[in-house]
Each structure stands twice: as C-alpha cells, then as structure tokens.
DNA sequence: CGGCGCCTTTACGCCACCTTTACGGCCCCT
DNA sequence: AGGGGCCGTAAAGGTGGCGTAAAGGCGCCG
C-alpha cells in the first residue's frame, strides 16, 4: 500500500490449509486484504505479481525451502517479511533475520501479537515512504490533508475517484504506479483488471489540469502512470 | 549512527546489574558501543543526551514504567527500541509494539537471536536513510526505483522491453548475462531461443544511449551481453 | 418526480511497440 | 580463398494498448 490511501494487502505463504483458514478471517477482520499461496513458487510469483504490502512466510514449505523463498523475494523487493515457523532453533531464527526477514514469530503464536507485529512492520514502511501531505508544482497544489486541489489559485472540482487517483499519484511523485496498484487502491481488488477505468479517469484528470495536464501525468506504456513535477 | 560511518552505539536500560554484566561484553564483542542506564529516568536522559543508535529497554524498571519510558522516548526520537521483558503476557507485548517499540524479546533470550534482531532493527534505519536505488555512469543514470533512465539530465523514452533489458543489465554491472538469462527474464521462457530479439533491442538501446552506447553495452560473442561503466 | 453528476461500459481511430524477415559485414575455421 | 556462424542494422506488417468520445444506468438531491 502506498501512503495515504486504503488498507494493506498481506500475502500468506503456507502449505497448511488450517493456517489459511485461521489467518484469513483474522487478517480480514483487522481490515487487511489477504492473498494466499500454498507453496514457495506460488509465493514468489504472487510477491512479484501482486506487490503485497507484507508477506507472512512459513519456513517449512513442501517445494522450496522458506529460506530460499526469502532470498529470492529480497532479490527484487523490499516488502516486509514476517517469518512464521514451528522451528525454534536459534540458528534458524538468526539465519532468517539476517537473510532479510523483518521479524520471526514462533508457532503457535497469539493472533494479537502477530497483528501487533504486522502493525509494527507496516509502520516501518510508512516511516520510510512518508510523504508530505501538501505538494505544489507550479500552478498546481494538491493538499492531501484538506482533500483539496487548486490550479492557479482556484479549487478544482474533482469526483471522488478522480481525487483518489490524483492523490495516490501525488503521494508517489516521480514513481511509476502500476495499473494494478492504482486499480486495487482506487477501485478495489475486484477491478484490478479494468485498465480502461484508468484510461478514462487519467484522461479526465489531464483535461481538468489544463494545458499542463498531459505533461504532468505521464504514461508508462504497458506499465502504469506517474506524476511528475515540472521544474519551474 | 549515520549511514556509512563506523559502528553503532546501543543504550541498555535495565535495573538488574547482571543483565549489564551479561550484555555489555556480548554487545562489545559484536562491535557495538554500549551505554548503560540503571533506571527509567537515566534511560530517558541518555536517550536524549547520547543519541544512541538503538535502545534495549527493560519493561520492569523501579522508578518509571517501561511503557512510559517508551512513550517519552517516542515523543522526541525515532531511535529503534527493542523491549526486553520477562513478562510474556500478550497484552504487554501488544501495548509495547503499538507504543512504538520495534521488537519485543522475552527473557530469557539467546544472545544470538538478540544480536540478529538488533541487526534487523539497525538495517531498517539504514534502509530509511538510504539513497534511492540508482546507478550512475557519466551521463547515464538508471533509477530502478523510479523506473526512469536519464541521459545527460533528460529522461529517455524507453519501451517496456527496452527498459526491462537495460534494467537487468544495469543491476548486473560488469557481469555477463547470457542470451538465455536475458531472454527468459524479459520475454519469458517461451522465447529463450529468440536471440534475434536481443540483437534488435540491444541495437535500439545503443542507439538511444547515443555516442557512448556501443561502448556501454558490450557484446560477448556467442555468450551474451554486459553493461560496463566507463571510468570517468 | 425531474434533473444532475458520477460511474461504468462500449466503440473507434491512432500510434507505438513487437515481431519477423532480409541483408551485409566480420571473424574464425577449414 | 571460401564458407558458415554470429552479429548488427534496417524496414515492414500486424496488433495490441492508449486516448477520446459518448451513451446508459444509478443514486442523490432538490
């Protein structure tokens, strides 16, 4: 999840169905979205494809060693990873933490503690990505706190979706947000395929932003969009 | 500790002398500097005065509740705090983590695990202060995080495949990537034989990179390609 | 009950990108 | 000298993505 919008998506990688049956309701009750992977390969694939905000990783997987999965995730992503494991050997913990895990929780664990550790891990990410809540670029000013956008002094009329989209882009200036990221954040996971929404709404935003619109919101073909600040 | 400079200083806040006698040598052997506080007030004072890189905080202190100490530290500092406690009640852990603790370790603990968790906490700080993931070579700058490539200041227009190819080469500077590696990573395993794709796209990249292009991306005949950084 | 805005969906033209084919040069080996 | 890989360049065709317009449905408010 990028700062400022919606809640987080958590990927659970575990081969035991009862863990999924147990964790999914708990996580969803806490307001998180949940993705499921039943083995290491699936976990790796979803880590890349869905870009979850946090990964809960079991060490004892049938196909790939959990340690290997962690290494490979770290090869391309800094997503927080909390290792769940029944193994309580010190060496195991130390190896996992040094391989890039952000925390290590022994099974059996209490849900409350796990949720607290998830909050802690997500807090770290937000501290790292912390964005100012007001952002100006020439004539344009996006005030996340006041939920207001002004262009050359006067307020812009934006529909809820238009604002959500612009706010998300503004919280990640200069960074590309993928179609999937934008769609899940603004329209929800159910519409993560509806790229046409983005075309329509980006078009509307560009139009409302006036002459500078097309240059402010840039298209990364096949990937997503980014908002840039023209150096004025 | 500031990024890239020396080693870290750790403040140990605990009222039991044997904990200090036990931890100080272990921490110093691991290369850390150690500050000692025997109660909550002293811990707060030293947190402010010495600006340690990490705090190990016992919850059971004689004068101030550890929870209070944590809150007050968080009022002025984001220093990582690892709570040590003999109390293993869930509510205690959750309260400490939500109050801003970065980790919670139950006594008795293993030194190895504690050191690993210290490394993890320090890694988080460094990640927060780290420079964006980018790679510069003379006029060329490849920014993996922003997904942007600039040449002498201005952004290059790259198609998705062009960018994927260049990014892969850039994250393996000076190393040869085989035809097969490049093809499977960019085009997928189904096209691992289509070496001609590489010829076409490497050609396009060299052209877009301008005069330095041909020297930047080197051909290893019969093997693959590598990206080199000219020493400027 | 009527109007209005917002969301969603469909349609369509355009352009860029991908893929493929063709050709010429270079090097090495015979 | 000749030939065969391998490499690089150019160009063409198809296609899929992108942007734009517009219409229908729905809810909200007057």
Short mmCIF file of C-alpha atoms (C1' of nucleotides) in Angstrom, two decimals:
data_model
loop_
_atom_site.label_atom_id
_atom_site.label_comp_id
_atom_site.label_asym_id
_atom_site.label_seq_id
_atom_site.Cartn_x
_atom_site.Cartn_y
_atom_site.Cartn_z
CA UNK A 1 0.00 0.00 0.00
CA UNK A 2 1.22 3.42 -0.80
CA UNK A 3 0.91 6.15 1.77
CA UNK A 4 -2.39 7.87 2.13
CA UNK A 5 -4.84 5.51 0.54
CA UNK A 6 -6.73 2.40 1.57
CA UNK A 7 -5.52 -0.52 3.60
CA UNK A 8 -2.76 -3.06 3.20
CA UNK A 9 -2.69 -6.36 1.35
CA UNK A 10 -0.98 -9.28 3.08
CA UNK A 11 0.29 -12.36 1.29
CA UNK A 12 0.18 -15.53 3.36
CA UNK A 13 2.57 -18.27 2.19
CA UNK A 14 1.92 -21.54 3.96
CA UNK A 15 1.25 -25.11 2.91
CA UNK A 16 -1.08 -25.93 5.79
CA UNK A 17 -4.72 -25.22 4.90
CA UNK A 18 -5.69 -24.78 8.54
CA UNK A 19 -3.29 -21.86 8.83
CA UNK A 20 -5.09 -20.16 5.96
CA UNK A 21 -8.48 -20.95 7.45
CA UNK A 22 -7.25 -19.47 10.69
CA UNK A 23 -5.39 -16.42 9.46
CA UNK A 24 -7.61 -15.15 6.67
CA UNK A 25 -10.60 -14.26 8.85
CA UNK A 26 -8.34 -12.76 11.50
CA UNK A 27 -6.50 -10.59 8.99
CA UNK A 28 -9.64 -9.57 7.16
CA UNK A 29 -11.31 -8.69 10.46
CA UNK A 30 -8.35 -6.41 11.11
CA UNK A 31 -9.03 -4.68 7.80
CA UNK A 32 -6.34 -6.21 5.62
CA UNK A 33 -6.71 -7.72 2.20
CA UNK A 34 -5.42 -11.28 2.00
CA UNK A 35 -3.66 -13.17 -0.79
CA UNK A 36 -2.97 -16.87 -0.47
CA UNK A 37 -0.09 -19.03 -1.65
CA UNK A 38 0.22 -22.71 -0.79
CA UNK A 39 3.83 -23.23 -1.74
CA UNK A 40 7.08 -21.42 -2.33
CA UNK A 41 6.83 -20.94 -6.07
CA UNK A 42 3.34 -19.55 -5.81
CA UNK A 43 4.55 -17.28 -3.02
CA UNK A 44 7.34 -15.92 -5.18
CA UNK A 45 5.05 -15.44 -8.14
CA UNK A 46 2.44 -13.56 -6.14
CA UNK A 47 5.07 -11.47 -4.36
CA UNK A 48 6.10 -10.18 -7.75
CA UNK A 49 2.72 -10.06 -9.47
CA UNK A 50 0.53 -8.68 -6.70
CA UNK A 51 3.08 -6.50 -4.93
CA UNK A 52 1.61 -7.16 -1.47
CA UNK A 53 2.35 -4.75 1.37
CA UNK A 54 3.57 -7.51 3.67
CA UNK A 55 4.38 -11.22 3.45
CA UNK A 56 3.77 -13.84 6.13
CA UNK A 57 6.12 -16.67 5.24
CA UNK A 58 6.19 -20.17 6.63
CA UNK A 59 9.65 -21.70 6.65
CA UNK A 60 8.55 -25.30 6.18
CA UNK A 61 7.29 -25.43 2.62
CA UNK A 62 6.97 -28.57 0.50
CA UNK A 63 8.66 -27.40 -2.70
CA UNK A 64 11.17 -24.69 -1.88
CA UNK A 65 12.92 -24.02 1.39
CA UNK A 66 11.43 -20.96 3.05
CA UNK A 67 14.90 -19.54 3.38
CA UNK A 68 15.32 -19.76 -0.38
CA UNK A 69 11.99 -18.08 -0.95
CA UNK A 70 13.04 -15.24 1.32
CA UNK A 71 16.31 -14.79 -0.52
CA UNK A 72 14.58 -14.67 -3.87
CA UNK A 73 11.98 -12.20 -2.67
CA UNK A 74 14.77 -9.97 -1.40
CA UNK A 75 16.40 -10.12 -4.80
CA UNK A 76 13.71 -7.90 -6.24
CA UNK A 77 11.65 -6.46 -3.40
CA UNK A 78 11.92 -4.77 -0.02
CA UNK A 79 8.46 -5.82 1.09
CA UNK A 80 8.36 -6.55 4.83
CA UNK A 81 8.51 -10.29 5.51
CA UNK A 82 7.47 -11.85 8.82
CA UNK A 83 8.60 -15.45 9.14
CA UNK A 84 6.28 -17.91 10.83
CA UNK A 85 7.82 -21.13 11.93
CA UNK A 86 7.36 -24.05 14.24
CA UNK A 87 11.11 -24.42 14.38
CA UNK A 88 12.51 -22.55 17.33
CA UNK A 89 16.18 -23.30 16.79
CA UNK A 90 18.24 -20.18 17.29
CA UNK A 91 20.27 -20.75 14.16
CA UNK A 92 17.08 -20.82 12.14
CA UNK A 93 15.90 -17.52 13.54
CA UNK A 94 19.24 -15.84 13.07
CA UNK A 95 19.58 -17.07 9.51
CA UNK A 96 16.10 -15.86 8.60
CA UNK A 97 16.58 -12.44 10.18
CA UNK A 98 19.96 -11.98 8.53
CA UNK A 99 18.54 -13.08 5.20
CA UNK A 100 16.28 -10.07 5.34
CA UNK A 101 13.25 -11.12 7.36
CA UNK A 102 11.77 -8.28 9.36
CA UNK A 103 10.51 -10.42 12.19
CA UNK A 104 10.29 -14.03 13.31
CA UNK A 105 7.27 -15.43 15.13
CA UNK A 106 7.18 -18.94 16.51
CA UNK A 107 4.20 -21.17 16.02
CA UNK A 108 1.98 -21.40 17.87
CA UNK A 109 1.52 -17.66 18.16
CA UNK A 110 -1.21 -15.45 19.51
CA UNK A 111 -3.21 -13.56 16.92
CA UNK A 112 -2.98 -10.38 18.92
CA UNK A 113 0.79 -10.49 18.99
CA UNK A 114 1.00 -11.30 15.29
CA UNK A 115 -1.26 -8.39 14.43
CA UNK A 116 0.82 -6.08 16.61
CA UNK A 117 3.99 -7.21 14.85
CA UNK A 118 2.29 -6.69 11.49
CA UNK A 119 1.38 -3.15 12.54
CA UNK A 120 4.98 -2.58 13.58
CA UNK A 121 6.34 -3.81 10.25
CA UNK A 122 3.89 -1.70 8.26
CA UNK A 123 4.74 1.30 10.43
CA UNK A 124 8.37 0.91 9.36
CA UNK A 125 7.41 1.00 5.72
CA UNK A 126 5.28 4.07 6.16
CA UNK A 127 8.07 5.82 8.03
CA UNK A 128 10.32 5.10 5.10
CA UNK A 129 7.87 6.25 2.46
CA UNK A 130 6.47 9.13 4.45
CA UNK A 131 5.20 11.76 2.06
CA UNK A 132 4.42 15.37 2.79
CA UNK A 133 0.72 15.99 2.90
CA UNK A 134 0.88 19.01 0.71
CA UNK A 135 2.60 19.21 -2.61
CA UNK A 136 3.00 22.09 -5.00
CA UNK A 137 4.11 22.19 -8.57
CA UNK A 138 3.88 25.45 -10.37
CA UNK A 139 0.20 26.29 -10.70
CA UNK A 140 -0.90 23.02 -9.17
CA UNK A 141 -1.30 22.39 -5.46
CA UNK A 142 -2.51 19.08 -4.02
CA UNK A 143 -3.37 19.29 -0.33
CA UNK A 144 -3.82 15.74 0.95
CA UNK A 145 -4.80 16.90 4.44
CA UNK A 146 -7.55 19.25 3.29
CA UNK A 147 -8.51 16.97 0.39
CA UNK A 148 -8.36 19.88 -1.97
CA UNK A 149 -6.69 20.52 -5.28
CA UNK A 150 -6.14 24.01 -6.62
CA UNK A 151 -4.98 25.13 -10.02
CA UNK A 152 -3.58 28.64 -10.31
CA UNK A 153 -5.34 29.61 -7.09
CA UNK A 154 -8.83 28.29 -7.60
CA UNK A 155 -10.14 24.95 -6.43
CA UNK A 156 -10.66 22.12 -8.89
CA UNK A 157 -13.90 20.15 -8.86
CA UNK A 158 -12.90 16.51 -8.72
CA UNK A 159 -15.12 13.48 -8.34
CA UNK A 160 -14.21 11.01 -5.56
CA UNK A 161 -12.42 8.62 -7.91
CA UNK A 162 -10.64 11.42 -9.68
CA UNK A 163 -9.37 12.74 -6.38
CA UNK A 164 -8.35 9.31 -5.08
CA UNK A 165 -6.40 8.68 -8.24
CA UNK A 166 -4.66 12.05 -8.24
CA UNK A 167 -3.90 11.83 -4.52
CA UNK A 168 -2.31 8.43 -4.94
CA UNK A 169 -0.19 9.65 -7.81
CA UNK A 170 0.74 12.78 -5.86
CA UNK A 171 1.85 10.73 -2.85
CA UNK A 172 4.29 8.95 -5.10
CA UNK A 173 5.72 11.76 -7.14
CA UNK A 174 8.14 10.66 -9.82
CA UNK A 175 7.48 7.00 -9.14
CA UNK A 176 5.58 4.77 -11.50
CA UNK A 177 2.44 3.22 -10.10
CA UNK A 178 1.36 0.13 -11.99
CA UNK A 179 -2.10 -0.34 -13.39
CA UNK A 180 -2.71 -2.99 -10.77
CA UNK A 181 -1.59 -0.80 -7.89
CA UNK A 182 -3.80 2.07 -8.97
CA UNK A 183 -6.81 -0.09 -9.64
CA UNK A 184 -6.67 -2.04 -6.40
CA UNK A 185 -6.15 1.12 -4.39
CA UNK A 186 -8.88 3.22 -6.02
CA UNK A 187 -11.43 0.68 -7.26
CA UNK A 188 -10.62 -2.31 -5.07
CA UNK A 189 -9.12 -5.70 -5.87
CA UNK A 190 -12.24 -6.75 -7.75
CA UNK A 191 -11.43 -4.32 -10.56
CA UNK A 192 -7.70 -4.85 -10.81
CA UNK A 193 -8.18 -5.86 -14.45
CA UNK A 194 -10.22 -2.88 -15.60
CA UNK A 195 -7.44 -0.86 -17.16
CA UNK A 196 -9.96 1.07 -19.18
CA UNK A 197 -11.07 2.82 -15.98
CA UNK A 198 -7.60 4.26 -15.75
CA UNK A 199 -7.64 5.47 -19.33
CA UNK A 200 -10.93 7.24 -18.78
CA UNK A 201 -10.03 8.82 -15.46
CA UNK A 202 -6.50 9.78 -16.37
CA UNK A 203 -7.98 11.43 -19.42
CA UNK A 204 -10.45 13.38 -17.28
CA UNK A 205 -7.70 14.45 -14.88
CA UNK A 206 -5.43 15.59 -17.67
CA UNK A 207 -8.27 17.62 -19.09
CA UNK A 208 -9.11 19.25 -15.77
CA UNK A 209 -5.45 20.02 -15.17
CA UNK A 210 -5.47 22.11 -18.30
CA UNK A 211 -2.59 22.72 -20.61
CA UNK A 212 -0.02 21.19 -18.30
CA UNK A 213 -2.13 18.07 -17.77
CA UNK A 214 -0.64 15.75 -20.33
CA UNK A 215 2.89 16.52 -19.21
CA UNK A 216 2.07 16.18 -15.50
CA UNK A 217 0.63 12.70 -15.67
CA UNK A 218 2.93 10.62 -17.80
CA UNK A 219 2.09 7.27 -19.34
CA UNK A 220 4.47 4.38 -18.95
CA UNK A 221 3.21 2.16 -21.75
CA UNK A 222 2.29 -1.29 -20.63
CA UNK A 223 3.12 -0.49 -17.01
CA UNK A 224 1.24 2.38 -15.44
CA UNK A 225 1.32 6.11 -14.81
CA UNK A 226 3.44 8.59 -12.91
CA UNK A 227 3.01 12.16 -11.78
CA UNK A 228 5.97 14.44 -12.34
CA UNK A 229 6.68 17.93 -11.15
CA UNK A 230 7.84 20.23 -13.91
CA UNK A 231 10.85 22.15 -12.65
CA UNK A 232 9.58 25.72 -12.67
CA UNK B 1 24.97 6.08 13.78
CA UNK B 2 24.85 7.84 10.47
CA UNK B 3 24.89 5.71 7.34
CA UNK B 4 28.28 4.56 6.30
CA UNK B 5 30.01 5.67 9.45
CA UNK B 6 31.62 3.30 11.91
CA UNK B 7 29.56 1.12 14.15
CA UNK B 8 26.50 1.69 16.30
CA UNK B 9 26.06 2.70 19.92
CA UNK B 10 23.48 0.79 21.93
CA UNK B 11 21.88 2.05 25.13
CA UNK B 12 20.93 -0.67 27.59
CA UNK B 13 18.23 0.35 30.07
CA UNK B 14 17.83 -2.22 32.84
CA UNK B 15 17.84 -2.22 36.61
CA UNK B 16 19.42 -5.64 37.04
CA UNK B 17 23.23 -5.44 37.21
CA UNK B 18 23.66 -8.99 35.98
CA UNK B 19 21.95 -8.06 32.70
CA UNK B 20 24.56 -5.36 32.17
CA UNK B 21 27.37 -7.70 33.13
CA UNK B 22 25.98 -10.16 30.63
CA UNK B 23 25.08 -7.88 27.74
CA UNK B 24 27.97 -5.42 27.68
CA UNK B 25 30.64 -7.95 26.72
CA UNK B 26 28.35 -9.61 24.20
CA UNK B 27 27.49 -6.33 22.52
CA UNK B 28 31.06 -5.07 22.58
CA UNK B 29 32.27 -8.33 21.13
CA UNK B 30 29.83 -7.77 18.29
CA UNK B 31 31.44 -4.41 17.66
CA UNK B 32 28.88 -2.09 19.24
CA UNK B 33 29.47 0.72 21.67
CA UNK B 34 27.49 0.38 24.89
CA UNK B 35 25.85 2.96 27.15
CA UNK B 36 24.33 1.95 30.45
CA UNK B 37 21.28 3.20 32.31
CA UNK B 38 20.00 1.61 35.51
CA UNK B 39 16.57 3.18 35.66
CA UNK B 40 13.96 4.88 33.55
CA UNK B 41 14.96 8.48 34.17
CA UNK B 42 18.57 7.76 33.37
CA UNK B 43 17.44 5.92 30.25
CA UNK B 44 15.43 8.89 29.05
CA UNK B 45 18.25 11.29 29.83
CA UNK B 46 20.82 9.26 27.94
CA UNK B 47 18.46 8.63 25.02
CA UNK B 48 18.34 12.37 24.55
CA UNK B 49 21.90 13.25 25.52
CA UNK B 50 23.86 10.50 23.80
CA UNK B 51 21.53 9.90 20.84
CA UNK B 52 22.23 6.16 20.71
CA UNK B 53 21.57 4.22 17.53
CA UNK B 54 19.40 1.67 19.32
CA UNK B 55 17.85 1.20 22.76
CA UNK B 56 17.40 -2.08 24.62
CA UNK B 57 14.66 -1.36 27.13
CA UNK B 58 13.58 -3.48 30.06
CA UNK B 59 9.92 -3.08 30.92
CA UNK B 60 10.29 -3.75 34.64
CA UNK B 61 12.02 -0.69 35.95
CA UNK B 62 11.96 0.52 39.57
CA UNK B 63 11.14 4.17 39.02
CA UNK B 64 9.23 4.58 35.79
CA UNK B 65 7.15 2.03 33.98
CA UNK B 66 8.98 0.87 30.86
CA UNK B 67 5.90 1.65 28.83
CA UNK B 68 6.09 5.27 29.98
CA UNK B 69 9.76 5.45 29.13
CA UNK B 70 9.00 4.19 25.64
CA UNK B 71 6.28 6.77 25.14
CA UNK B 72 8.54 9.58 26.25
CA UNK B 73 11.37 8.44 24.03
CA UNK B 74 8.96 8.35 21.09
CA UNK B 75 7.95 11.91 21.88
CA UNK B 76 11.29 13.19 20.64
CA UNK B 77 13.07 10.37 18.83
CA UNK B 78 12.59 7.64 16.27
CA UNK B 79 15.51 5.60 17.56
CA UNK B 80 14.80 1.85 17.26
CA UNK B 81 13.74 0.38 20.60
CA UNK B 82 13.83 -3.33 21.38
CA UNK B 83 11.91 -4.21 24.50
CA UNK B 84 13.29 -6.91 26.78
CA UNK B 85 10.91 -8.35 29.29
CA UNK B 86 10.30 -11.32 31.49
CA UNK B 87 6.60 -10.68 31.18
CA UNK B 88 5.20 -12.72 28.37
CA UNK B 89 1.60 -11.58 28.59
CA UNK B 90 0.20 -10.87 25.18
CA UNK B 91 -1.35 -7.59 26.21
CA UNK B 92 2.06 -6.39 27.34
CA UNK B 93 3.69 -7.21 24.04
CA UNK B 94 0.92 -5.66 22.00
CA UNK B 95 0.92 -2.50 24.07
CA UNK B 96 4.70 -2.13 23.75
CA UNK B 97 4.71 -2.72 19.99
CA UNK B 98 1.84 -0.32 19.42
CA UNK B 99 3.54 2.25 21.60
CA UNK B 100 6.36 2.32 19.10
CA UNK B 101 8.69 -0.49 20.07
CA UNK B 102 10.41 -2.05 17.09
CA UNK B 103 10.67 -5.52 18.60
CA UNK B 104 9.91 -7.46 21.74
CA UNK B 105 12.18 -10.18 23.11
CA UNK B 106 11.25 -12.33 26.08
CA UNK B 107 13.71 -13.04 28.84
CA UNK B 108 15.46 -15.32 28.94
CA UNK B 109 16.70 -14.83 25.41
CA UNK B 110 19.58 -16.18 23.39
CA UNK B 111 22.36 -13.74 22.63
CA UNK B 112 22.48 -14.85 19.04
CA UNK B 113 18.84 -14.10 18.49
CA UNK B 114 19.08 -10.76 20.21
CA UNK B 115 22.04 -9.76 18.07
CA UNK B 116 20.16 -10.82 14.95
CA UNK B 117 17.17 -8.72 15.95
CA UNK B 118 19.48 -5.79 16.64
CA UNK B 119 20.94 -6.15 13.16
CA UNK B 120 17.44 -6.23 11.72
CA UNK B 121 16.42 -3.07 13.58
CA UNK B 122 19.57 -1.24 12.50
CA UNK B 123 19.02 -2.41 8.94
CA UNK B 124 15.63 -0.72 8.99
CA UNK B 125 17.16 2.58 9.97
CA UNK B 126 19.74 2.32 7.24
CA UNK B 127 17.06 1.45 4.71
CA UNK B 128 15.17 4.57 5.71
CA UNK B 129 18.22 6.77 5.29
CA UNK B 130 19.49 5.03 2.21
CA UNK B 131 19.81 6.80 -1.08
CA UNK B 132 17.36 5.79 -3.78
CA UNK B 133 18.36 2.77 -5.75
CA UNK B 134 20.16 4.16 -8.72
CA UNK B 135 23.21 3.65 -10.75
CA UNK B 136 25.14 6.36 -12.47
CA UNK B 137 27.76 6.25 -15.15
CA UNK B 138 28.86 9.52 -16.58
CA UNK B 139 25.92 10.99 -18.41
CA UNK B 140 23.79 7.92 -17.88
CA UNK B 141 21.63 7.37 -14.82
CA UNK B 142 19.41 4.32 -14.32
CA UNK B 143 16.98 4.73 -11.44
CA UNK B 144 15.46 1.35 -10.67
CA UNK B 145 13.10 2.68 -8.00
CA UNK B 146 11.60 5.40 -10.15
CA UNK B 147 11.79 3.26 -13.29
CA UNK B 148 13.45 6.05 -15.17
CA UNK B 149 16.55 6.41 -17.27
CA UNK B 150 18.14 9.78 -17.90
CA UNK B 151 20.89 10.73 -20.27
CA UNK B 152 22.73 13.97 -19.56
CA UNK B 153 19.82 15.14 -17.45
CA UNK B 154 16.83 14.45 -19.62
CA UNK B 155 14.66 11.37 -19.50
CA UNK B 156 14.97 8.69 -22.14
CA UNK B 157 11.87 7.29 -23.80
CA UNK B 158 12.16 3.54 -23.49
CA UNK B 159 9.62 0.92 -24.44
CA UNK B 160 8.76 -1.69 -21.78
CA UNK B 161 11.11 -4.31 -23.25
CA UNK B 162 13.88 -1.81 -23.74
CA UNK B 163 13.63 -0.73 -20.13
CA UNK B 164 13.42 -4.28 -18.78
CA UNK B 165 16.53 -5.22 -20.73
CA UNK B 166 18.53 -2.18 -19.65
CA UNK B 167 17.42 -2.50 -16.02
CA UNK B 168 18.50 -6.11 -15.94
CA UNK B 169 21.88 -5.27 -17.40
CA UNK B 170 22.24 -2.32 -15.03
CA UNK B 171 21.57 -4.41 -11.96
CA UNK B 172 24.38 -6.72 -13.02
CA UNK B 173 27.05 -4.22 -13.94
CA UNK B 174 30.24 -5.71 -15.30
CA UNK B 175 28.79 -9.20 -15.29
CA UNK B 176 27.93 -11.07 -18.43
CA UNK B 177 24.30 -12.08 -18.77
CA UNK B 178 23.78 -14.94 -21.17
CA UNK B 179 21.33 -14.85 -24.04
CA UNK B 180 19.19 -17.34 -22.20
CA UNK B 181 19.15 -15.35 -18.96
CA UNK B 182 18.17 -12.16 -20.72
CA UNK B 183 15.53 -13.79 -22.88
CA UNK B 184 13.84 -15.72 -20.11
CA UNK B 185 13.82 -12.67 -17.83
CA UNK B 186 12.50 -10.18 -20.38
CA UNK B 187 10.50 -12.25 -22.85
CA UNK B 188 9.70 -15.29 -20.76
CA UNK B 189 10.87 -18.90 -21.01
CA UNK B 190 8.91 -19.42 -24.22
CA UNK B 191 11.33 -17.19 -26.14
CA UNK B 192 14.63 -18.31 -24.70
CA UNK B 193 15.77 -19.23 -28.21
CA UNK B 194 14.97 -15.96 -29.96
CA UNK B 195 18.42 -14.42 -29.85
CA UNK B 196 17.48 -12.10 -32.68
CA UNK B 197 15.24 -10.21 -30.23
CA UNK B 198 18.37 -9.36 -28.29
CA UNK B 199 20.21 -8.13 -31.35
CA UNK B 200 17.33 -5.85 -32.26
CA UNK B 201 16.76 -4.45 -28.79
CA UNK B 202 20.41 -4.09 -27.85
CA UNK B 203 20.77 -2.17 -31.08
CA UNK B 204 17.90 0.13 -30.19
CA UNK B 205 19.33 0.71 -26.72
CA UNK B 206 22.79 1.51 -28.03
CA UNK B 207 21.25 3.97 -30.44
CA UNK B 208 19.18 5.69 -27.75
CA UNK B 209 22.20 5.86 -25.46
CA UNK B 210 23.94 7.97 -28.05
CA UNK B 211 27.63 8.13 -28.71
CA UNK B 212 28.58 6.14 -25.62
CA UNK B 213 26.04 3.42 -26.40
CA UNK B 214 28.21 0.89 -28.18
CA UNK B 215 30.88 1.05 -25.50
CA UNK B 216 28.39 0.81 -22.63
CA UNK B 217 26.74 -2.40 -23.72
CA UNK B 218 29.43 -4.84 -24.71
CA UNK B 219 28.90 -7.99 -26.74
CA UNK B 220 30.32 -11.27 -25.57
CA UNK B 221 30.19 -13.21 -28.82
CA UNK B 222 28.33 -16.46 -28.53
CA UNK B 223 27.54 -15.84 -24.87
CA UNK B 224 25.60 -12.70 -24.08
CA UNK B 225 25.95 -9.04 -23.18
CA UNK B 226 27.30 -6.98 -20.32
CA UNK B 227 26.93 -3.38 -19.24
CA UNK B 228 30.10 -1.62 -18.18
CA UNK B 229 30.68 1.72 -16.51
CA UNK B 230 33.31 3.84 -18.21
CA UNK B 231 35.58 5.26 -15.52
CA UNK B 232 35.02 8.97 -15.87
"C1'" DC C 1 -40.91 13.49 -9.86
"C1'" DG C 2 -37.23 15.55 -12.55
"C1'" DG C 3 -32.53 16.85 -13.10
"C1'" DC C 4 -27.80 16.28 -12.36
"C1'" DG C 5 -23.49 14.26 -11.50
"C1'" DC C 6 -20.84 10.16 -11.26
"C1'" DC C 7 -19.65 5.59 -12.58
"C1'" DT C 8 -19.47 2.19 -15.95
"C1'" DT C 9 -19.39 0.44 -20.49
"C1'" DT C 10 -18.87 0.39 -25.50
"C1'" DA C 11 -16.98 1.99 -29.78
"C1'" DC C 12 -13.35 3.63 -32.67
"C1'" DG C 13 -9.20 5.71 -34.63
"C1'" DC C 14 -4.40 6.10 -33.99
"C1'" DC C 15 0.05 5.21 -32.84
"C1'" DA C 16 3.86 2.72 -30.83
"C1'" DC C 17 5.58 -1.41 -29.97
"C1'" DC C 18 6.62 -6.12 -31.03
"C1'" DT C 19 7.79 -9.41 -34.18
"C1'" DT C 20 9.61 -11.04 -38.32
"C1'" DT C 21 12.33 -11.07 -42.46
"C1'" DA C 22 16.11 -9.65 -45.19
"C1'" DC C 23 20.77 -8.30 -45.99
"C1'" DG C 24 25.59 -7.07 -45.33
"C1'" DG C 25 29.85 -7.36 -42.52
"C1'" DC C 26 33.14 -9.57 -39.57
"C1'" DC C 27 35.67 -13.36 -37.74
"C1'" DC C 28 37.19 -17.91 -37.44
"C1'" DC C 29 37.89 -22.26 -39.10
"C1'" DT C 30 38.95 -25.30 -42.74
"C1'" DA D 1 40.08 -18.44 -50.62
"C1'" DG D 2 35.88 -19.92 -49.36
"C1'" DG D 3 32.17 -20.80 -46.29
"C1'" DG D 4 29.45 -20.66 -42.26
"C1'" DG D 5 28.20 -18.77 -37.97
"C1'" DC D 6 27.26 -14.78 -35.40
"C1'" DC D 7 26.32 -10.06 -35.14
"C1'" DG D 8 24.27 -5.60 -36.32
"C1'" DT D 9 21.07 -2.71 -38.99
"C1'" DA D 10 17.09 -1.64 -41.49
"C1'" DA D 11 12.44 -1.99 -42.68
"C1'" DA D 12 7.67 -3.71 -42.93
"C1'" DG D 13 3.44 -5.64 -41.22
"C1'" DG D 14 0.20 -6.68 -37.71
"C1'" DT D 15 -1.62 -5.97 -33.31
"C1'" DG D 16 -2.49 -4.52 -29.04
"C1'" DG D 17 -2.51 -0.54 -25.98
"C1'" DC D 18 -3.80 4.11 -25.48
"C1'" DG D 19 -6.73 8.17 -25.71
"C1'" DT D 20 -11.16 10.19 -26.69
"C1'" DA D 21 -15.94 10.48 -27.15
"C1'" DA D 22 -20.38 9.30 -25.88
"C1'" DA D 23 -24.32 6.85 -24.11
"C1'" DG D 24 -26.81 4.37 -20.46
"C1'" DG D 25 -27.70 3.38 -15.56
"C1'" DC D 26 -27.84 4.60 -10.98
"C1'" DG D 27 -28.23 7.28 -6.90
"C1'" DC D 28 -28.78 11.71 -4.77
"C1'" DC D 29 -30.76 15.98 -4.06
"C1'" DG D 30 -33.87 19.45 -4.87
#
